[in-house]
PDB file of C-alpha atoms in Angstrom:
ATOM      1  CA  UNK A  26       0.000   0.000   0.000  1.00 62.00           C
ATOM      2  CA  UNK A  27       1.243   3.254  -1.099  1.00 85.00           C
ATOM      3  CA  UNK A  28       2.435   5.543   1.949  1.00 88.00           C
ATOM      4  CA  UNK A  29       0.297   8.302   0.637  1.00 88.00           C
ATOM      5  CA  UNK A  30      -3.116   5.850   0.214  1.00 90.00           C
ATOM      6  CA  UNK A  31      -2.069   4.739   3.912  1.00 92.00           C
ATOM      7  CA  UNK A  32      -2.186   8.387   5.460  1.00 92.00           C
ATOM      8  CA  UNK A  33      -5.444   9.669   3.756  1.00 93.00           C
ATOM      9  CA  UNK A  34      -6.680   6.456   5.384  1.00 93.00           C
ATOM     10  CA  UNK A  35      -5.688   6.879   8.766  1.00 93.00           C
ATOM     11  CA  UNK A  36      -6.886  10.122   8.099  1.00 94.00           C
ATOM     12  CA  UNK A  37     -10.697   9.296   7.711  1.00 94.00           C
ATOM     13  CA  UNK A  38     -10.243   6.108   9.758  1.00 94.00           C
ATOM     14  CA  UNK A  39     -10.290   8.982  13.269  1.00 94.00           C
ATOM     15  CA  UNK A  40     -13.911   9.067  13.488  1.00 95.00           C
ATOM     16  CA  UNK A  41     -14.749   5.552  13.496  1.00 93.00           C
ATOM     17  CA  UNK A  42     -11.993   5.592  16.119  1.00 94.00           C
ATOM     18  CA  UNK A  43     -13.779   7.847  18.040  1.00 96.00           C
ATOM     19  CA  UNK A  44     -17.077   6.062  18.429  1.00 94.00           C
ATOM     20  CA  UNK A  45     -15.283   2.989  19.255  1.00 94.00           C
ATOM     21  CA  UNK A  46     -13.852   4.988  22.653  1.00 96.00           C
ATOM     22  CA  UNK A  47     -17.365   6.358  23.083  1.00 96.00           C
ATOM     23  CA  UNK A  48     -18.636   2.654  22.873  1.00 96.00           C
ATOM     24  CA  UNK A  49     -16.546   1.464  25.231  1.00 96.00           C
ATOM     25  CA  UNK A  50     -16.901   4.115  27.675  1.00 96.00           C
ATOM     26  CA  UNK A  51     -20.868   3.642  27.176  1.00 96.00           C
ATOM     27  CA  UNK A  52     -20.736   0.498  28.325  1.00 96.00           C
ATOM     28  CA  UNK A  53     -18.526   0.945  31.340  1.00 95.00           C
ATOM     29  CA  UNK A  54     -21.365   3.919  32.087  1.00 95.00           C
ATOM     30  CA  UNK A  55     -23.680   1.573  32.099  1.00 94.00           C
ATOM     31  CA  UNK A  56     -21.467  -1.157  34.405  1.00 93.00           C
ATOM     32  CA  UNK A  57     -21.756   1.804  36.953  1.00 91.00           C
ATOM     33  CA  UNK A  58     -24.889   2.302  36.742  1.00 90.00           C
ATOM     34  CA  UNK A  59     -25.812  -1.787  37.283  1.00 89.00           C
ATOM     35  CA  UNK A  60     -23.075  -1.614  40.577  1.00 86.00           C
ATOM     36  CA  UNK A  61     -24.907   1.545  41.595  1.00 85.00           C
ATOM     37  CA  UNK A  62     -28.514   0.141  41.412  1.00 85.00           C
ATOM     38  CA  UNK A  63     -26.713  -3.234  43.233  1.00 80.00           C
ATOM     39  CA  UNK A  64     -25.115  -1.686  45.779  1.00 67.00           C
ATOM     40  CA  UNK A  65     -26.343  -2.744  48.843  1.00 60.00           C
ATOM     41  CA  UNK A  66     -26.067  -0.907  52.367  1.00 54.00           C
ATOM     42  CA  UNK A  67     -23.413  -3.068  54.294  1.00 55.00           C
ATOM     43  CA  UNK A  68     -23.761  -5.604  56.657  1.00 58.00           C
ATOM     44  CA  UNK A  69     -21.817  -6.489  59.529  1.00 60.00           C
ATOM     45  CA  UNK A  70     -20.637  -9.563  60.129  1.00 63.00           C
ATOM     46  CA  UNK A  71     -18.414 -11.620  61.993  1.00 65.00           C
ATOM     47  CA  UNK A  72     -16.974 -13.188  58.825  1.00 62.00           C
ATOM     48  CA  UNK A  73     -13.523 -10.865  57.486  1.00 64.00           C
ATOM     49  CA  UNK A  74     -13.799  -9.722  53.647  1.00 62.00           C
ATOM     50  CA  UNK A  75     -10.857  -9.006  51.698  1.00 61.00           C
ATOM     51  CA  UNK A  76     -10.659  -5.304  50.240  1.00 62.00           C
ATOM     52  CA  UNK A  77     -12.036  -2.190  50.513  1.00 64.00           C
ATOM     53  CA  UNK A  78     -15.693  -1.771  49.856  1.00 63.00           C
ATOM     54  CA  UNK A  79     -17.426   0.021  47.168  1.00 72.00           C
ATOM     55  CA  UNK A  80     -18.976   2.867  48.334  1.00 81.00           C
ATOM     56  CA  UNK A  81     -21.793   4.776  46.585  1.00 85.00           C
ATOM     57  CA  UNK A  82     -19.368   7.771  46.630  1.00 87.00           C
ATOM     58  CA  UNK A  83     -16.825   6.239  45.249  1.00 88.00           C
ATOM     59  CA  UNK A  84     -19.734   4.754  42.307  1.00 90.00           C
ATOM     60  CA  UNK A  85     -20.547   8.857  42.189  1.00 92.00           C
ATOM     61  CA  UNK A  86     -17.442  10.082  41.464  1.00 93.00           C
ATOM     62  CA  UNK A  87     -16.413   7.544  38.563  1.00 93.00           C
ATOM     63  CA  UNK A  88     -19.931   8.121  37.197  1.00 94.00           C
ATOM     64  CA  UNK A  89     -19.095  11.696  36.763  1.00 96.00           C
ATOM     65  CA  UNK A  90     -15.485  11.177  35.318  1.00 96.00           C
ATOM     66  CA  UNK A  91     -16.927   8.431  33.010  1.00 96.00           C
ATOM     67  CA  UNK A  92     -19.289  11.013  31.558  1.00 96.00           C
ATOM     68  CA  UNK A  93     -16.952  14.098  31.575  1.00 97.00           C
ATOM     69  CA  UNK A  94     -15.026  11.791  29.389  1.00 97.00           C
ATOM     70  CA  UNK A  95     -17.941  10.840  26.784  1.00 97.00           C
ATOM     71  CA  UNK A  96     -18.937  14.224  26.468  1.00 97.00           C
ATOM     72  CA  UNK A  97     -14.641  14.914  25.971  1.00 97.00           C
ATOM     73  CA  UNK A  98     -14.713  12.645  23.138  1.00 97.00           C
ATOM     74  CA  UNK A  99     -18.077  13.648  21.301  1.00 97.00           C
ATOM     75  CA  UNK A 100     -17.081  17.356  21.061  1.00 96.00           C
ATOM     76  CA  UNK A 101     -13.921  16.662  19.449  1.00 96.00           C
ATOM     77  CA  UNK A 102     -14.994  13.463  17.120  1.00 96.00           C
ATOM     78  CA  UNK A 103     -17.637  16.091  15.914  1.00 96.00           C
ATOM     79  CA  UNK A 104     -15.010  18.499  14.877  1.00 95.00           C
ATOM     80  CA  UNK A 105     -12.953  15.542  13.215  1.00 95.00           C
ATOM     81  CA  UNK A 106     -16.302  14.693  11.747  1.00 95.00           C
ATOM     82  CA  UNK A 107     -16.521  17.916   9.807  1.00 95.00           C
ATOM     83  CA  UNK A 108     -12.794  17.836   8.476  1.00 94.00           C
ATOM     84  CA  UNK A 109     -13.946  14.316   7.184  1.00 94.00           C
ATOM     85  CA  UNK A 110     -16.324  15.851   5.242  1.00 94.00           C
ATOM     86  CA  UNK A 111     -14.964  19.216   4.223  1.00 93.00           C
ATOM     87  CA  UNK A 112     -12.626  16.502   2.591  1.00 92.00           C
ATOM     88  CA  UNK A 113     -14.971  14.416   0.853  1.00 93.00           C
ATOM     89  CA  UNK A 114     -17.481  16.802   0.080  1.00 91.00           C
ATOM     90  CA  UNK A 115     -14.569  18.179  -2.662  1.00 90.00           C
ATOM     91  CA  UNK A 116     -14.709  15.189  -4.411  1.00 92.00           C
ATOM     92  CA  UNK A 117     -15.532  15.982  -8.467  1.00 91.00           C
ATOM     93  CA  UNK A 118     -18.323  12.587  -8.132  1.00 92.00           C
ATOM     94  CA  UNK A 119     -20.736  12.638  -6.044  1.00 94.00           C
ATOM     95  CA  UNK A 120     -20.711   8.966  -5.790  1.00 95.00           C
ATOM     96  CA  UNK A 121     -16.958   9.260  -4.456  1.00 96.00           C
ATOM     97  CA  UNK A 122     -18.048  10.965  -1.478  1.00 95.00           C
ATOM     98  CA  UNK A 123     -20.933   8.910  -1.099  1.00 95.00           C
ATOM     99  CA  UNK A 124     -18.871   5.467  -0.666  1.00 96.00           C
ATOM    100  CA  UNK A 125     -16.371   7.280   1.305  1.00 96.00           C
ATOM    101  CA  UNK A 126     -18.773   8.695   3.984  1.00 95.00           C
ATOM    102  CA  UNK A 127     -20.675   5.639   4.248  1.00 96.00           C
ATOM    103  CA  UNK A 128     -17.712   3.686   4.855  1.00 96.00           C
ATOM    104  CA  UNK A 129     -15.358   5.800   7.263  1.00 95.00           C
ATOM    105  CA  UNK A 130     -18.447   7.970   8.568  1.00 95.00           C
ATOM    106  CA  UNK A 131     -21.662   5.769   8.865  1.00 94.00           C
ATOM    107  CA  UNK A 132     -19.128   2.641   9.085  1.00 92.00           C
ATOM    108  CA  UNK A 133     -20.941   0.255   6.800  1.00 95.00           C
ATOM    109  CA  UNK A 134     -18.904  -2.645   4.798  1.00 95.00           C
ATOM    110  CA  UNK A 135     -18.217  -2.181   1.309  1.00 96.00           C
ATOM    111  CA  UNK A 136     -20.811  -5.339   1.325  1.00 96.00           C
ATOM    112  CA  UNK A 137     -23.311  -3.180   2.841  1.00 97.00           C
ATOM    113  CA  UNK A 138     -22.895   0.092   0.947  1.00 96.00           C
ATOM    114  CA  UNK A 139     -22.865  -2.519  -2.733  1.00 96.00           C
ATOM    115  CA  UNK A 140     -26.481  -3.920  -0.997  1.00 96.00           C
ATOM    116  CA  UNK A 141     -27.518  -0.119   0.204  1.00 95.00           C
ATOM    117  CA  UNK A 142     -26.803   1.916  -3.216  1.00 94.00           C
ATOM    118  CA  UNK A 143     -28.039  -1.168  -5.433  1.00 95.00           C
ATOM    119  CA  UNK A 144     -24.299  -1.552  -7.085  1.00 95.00           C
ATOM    120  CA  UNK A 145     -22.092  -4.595  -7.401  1.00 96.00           C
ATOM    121  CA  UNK A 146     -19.107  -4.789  -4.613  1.00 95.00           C
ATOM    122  CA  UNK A 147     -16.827  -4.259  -7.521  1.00 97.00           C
ATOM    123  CA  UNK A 148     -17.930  -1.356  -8.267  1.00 97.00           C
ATOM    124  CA  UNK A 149     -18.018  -0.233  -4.857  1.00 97.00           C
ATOM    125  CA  UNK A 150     -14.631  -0.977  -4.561  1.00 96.00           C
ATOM    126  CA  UNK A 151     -13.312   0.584  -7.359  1.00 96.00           C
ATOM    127  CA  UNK A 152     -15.320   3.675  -5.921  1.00 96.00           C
ATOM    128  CA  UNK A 153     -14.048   3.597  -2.631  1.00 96.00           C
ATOM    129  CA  UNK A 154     -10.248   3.262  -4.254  1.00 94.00           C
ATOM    130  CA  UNK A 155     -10.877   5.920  -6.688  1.00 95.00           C
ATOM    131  CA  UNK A 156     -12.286   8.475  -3.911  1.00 95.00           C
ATOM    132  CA  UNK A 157      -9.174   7.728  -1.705  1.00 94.00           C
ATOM    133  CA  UNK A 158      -6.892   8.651  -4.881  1.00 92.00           C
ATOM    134  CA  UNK A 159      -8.724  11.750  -5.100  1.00 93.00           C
ATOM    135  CA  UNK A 160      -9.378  12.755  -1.833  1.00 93.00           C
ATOM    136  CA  UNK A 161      -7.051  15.764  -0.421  1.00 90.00           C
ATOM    137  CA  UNK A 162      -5.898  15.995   3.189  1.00 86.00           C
ATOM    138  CA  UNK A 163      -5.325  18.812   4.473  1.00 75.00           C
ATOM    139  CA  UNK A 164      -4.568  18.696   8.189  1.00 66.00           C
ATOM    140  CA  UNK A 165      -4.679  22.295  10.026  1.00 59.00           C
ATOM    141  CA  UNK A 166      -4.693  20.885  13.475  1.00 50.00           C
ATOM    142  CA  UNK A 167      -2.409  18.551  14.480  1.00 46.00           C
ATOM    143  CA  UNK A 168      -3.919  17.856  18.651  1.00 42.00           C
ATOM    144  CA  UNK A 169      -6.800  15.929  16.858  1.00 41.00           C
ATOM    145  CA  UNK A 170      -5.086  13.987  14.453  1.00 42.00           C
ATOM    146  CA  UNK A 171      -4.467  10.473  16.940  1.00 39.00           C
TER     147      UNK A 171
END
């Protein structure tokens, strides 16, 4: 793969990258929310218990950072978002910027994009290799290139 076809990918590739971390942190959002609706007022007993306990505080407090953190990652995968397309929006075919903003915006397959626009996978492919030869990067901001 040619260096140059291997930047402009990594290029477009940042917002999919981007809702992956959201994903994840989603998820562990919703972990604290499960050990928050679990947690249970303590009990004392006679019998020892390794660790320290969970407190709700402590449940709280990670809730908040996990969220600060979401809402870190949506405002800047928004901007990246918009630099994806001011790219592929210059594209001389329309169809160019279609198969490139399904694929590294809406993340569908080539498969799904052949199904979607009614065209073979061929033809999708020699779209979506096309639009990457064509496509110019222009990177004005370095912090949100990752």
């Amino acid at each position: 793969m040619k260096e140059d076809t291997k930047k402009k990918k990594n290029y477009l590739k940042r917002y999919r990258n981007y809702l992956i971390r959201i994903k994840r942190l989603e998820e562990k959002l919703f972990q604290i929310d499960n050990q928050l609706i679990g947690l249970k007022s303590t009990q004392i007993t006679d019998m020892p218990k390794g660790g320290l306990p969970i407190t709700k505080d402590d449940l709280l407090i990670k809730k908040e950072e996990t969220e600060h953190r979401i809402q870190n990652l949506v405002d800047i995968s928004r901007n990246v978002r918009m630099e994806i397309f001011d790219c592929i929006e210059t594209l001389d075919d329309y169809r160019f910027s279609e198969v490139l903003e399904s694929y590294f915006i809406d993340g569908y397959t080539l498969e799904a994009i052949a199904e979607n626009k009614n065209y073979s996978i061929q033809h999708v492919g020699y779209l979506y290799g096309k639009g990457l030869e064509m496509v110019q990067i222009v990177e004005n901001d370095k912090k949100n290139v990752r």
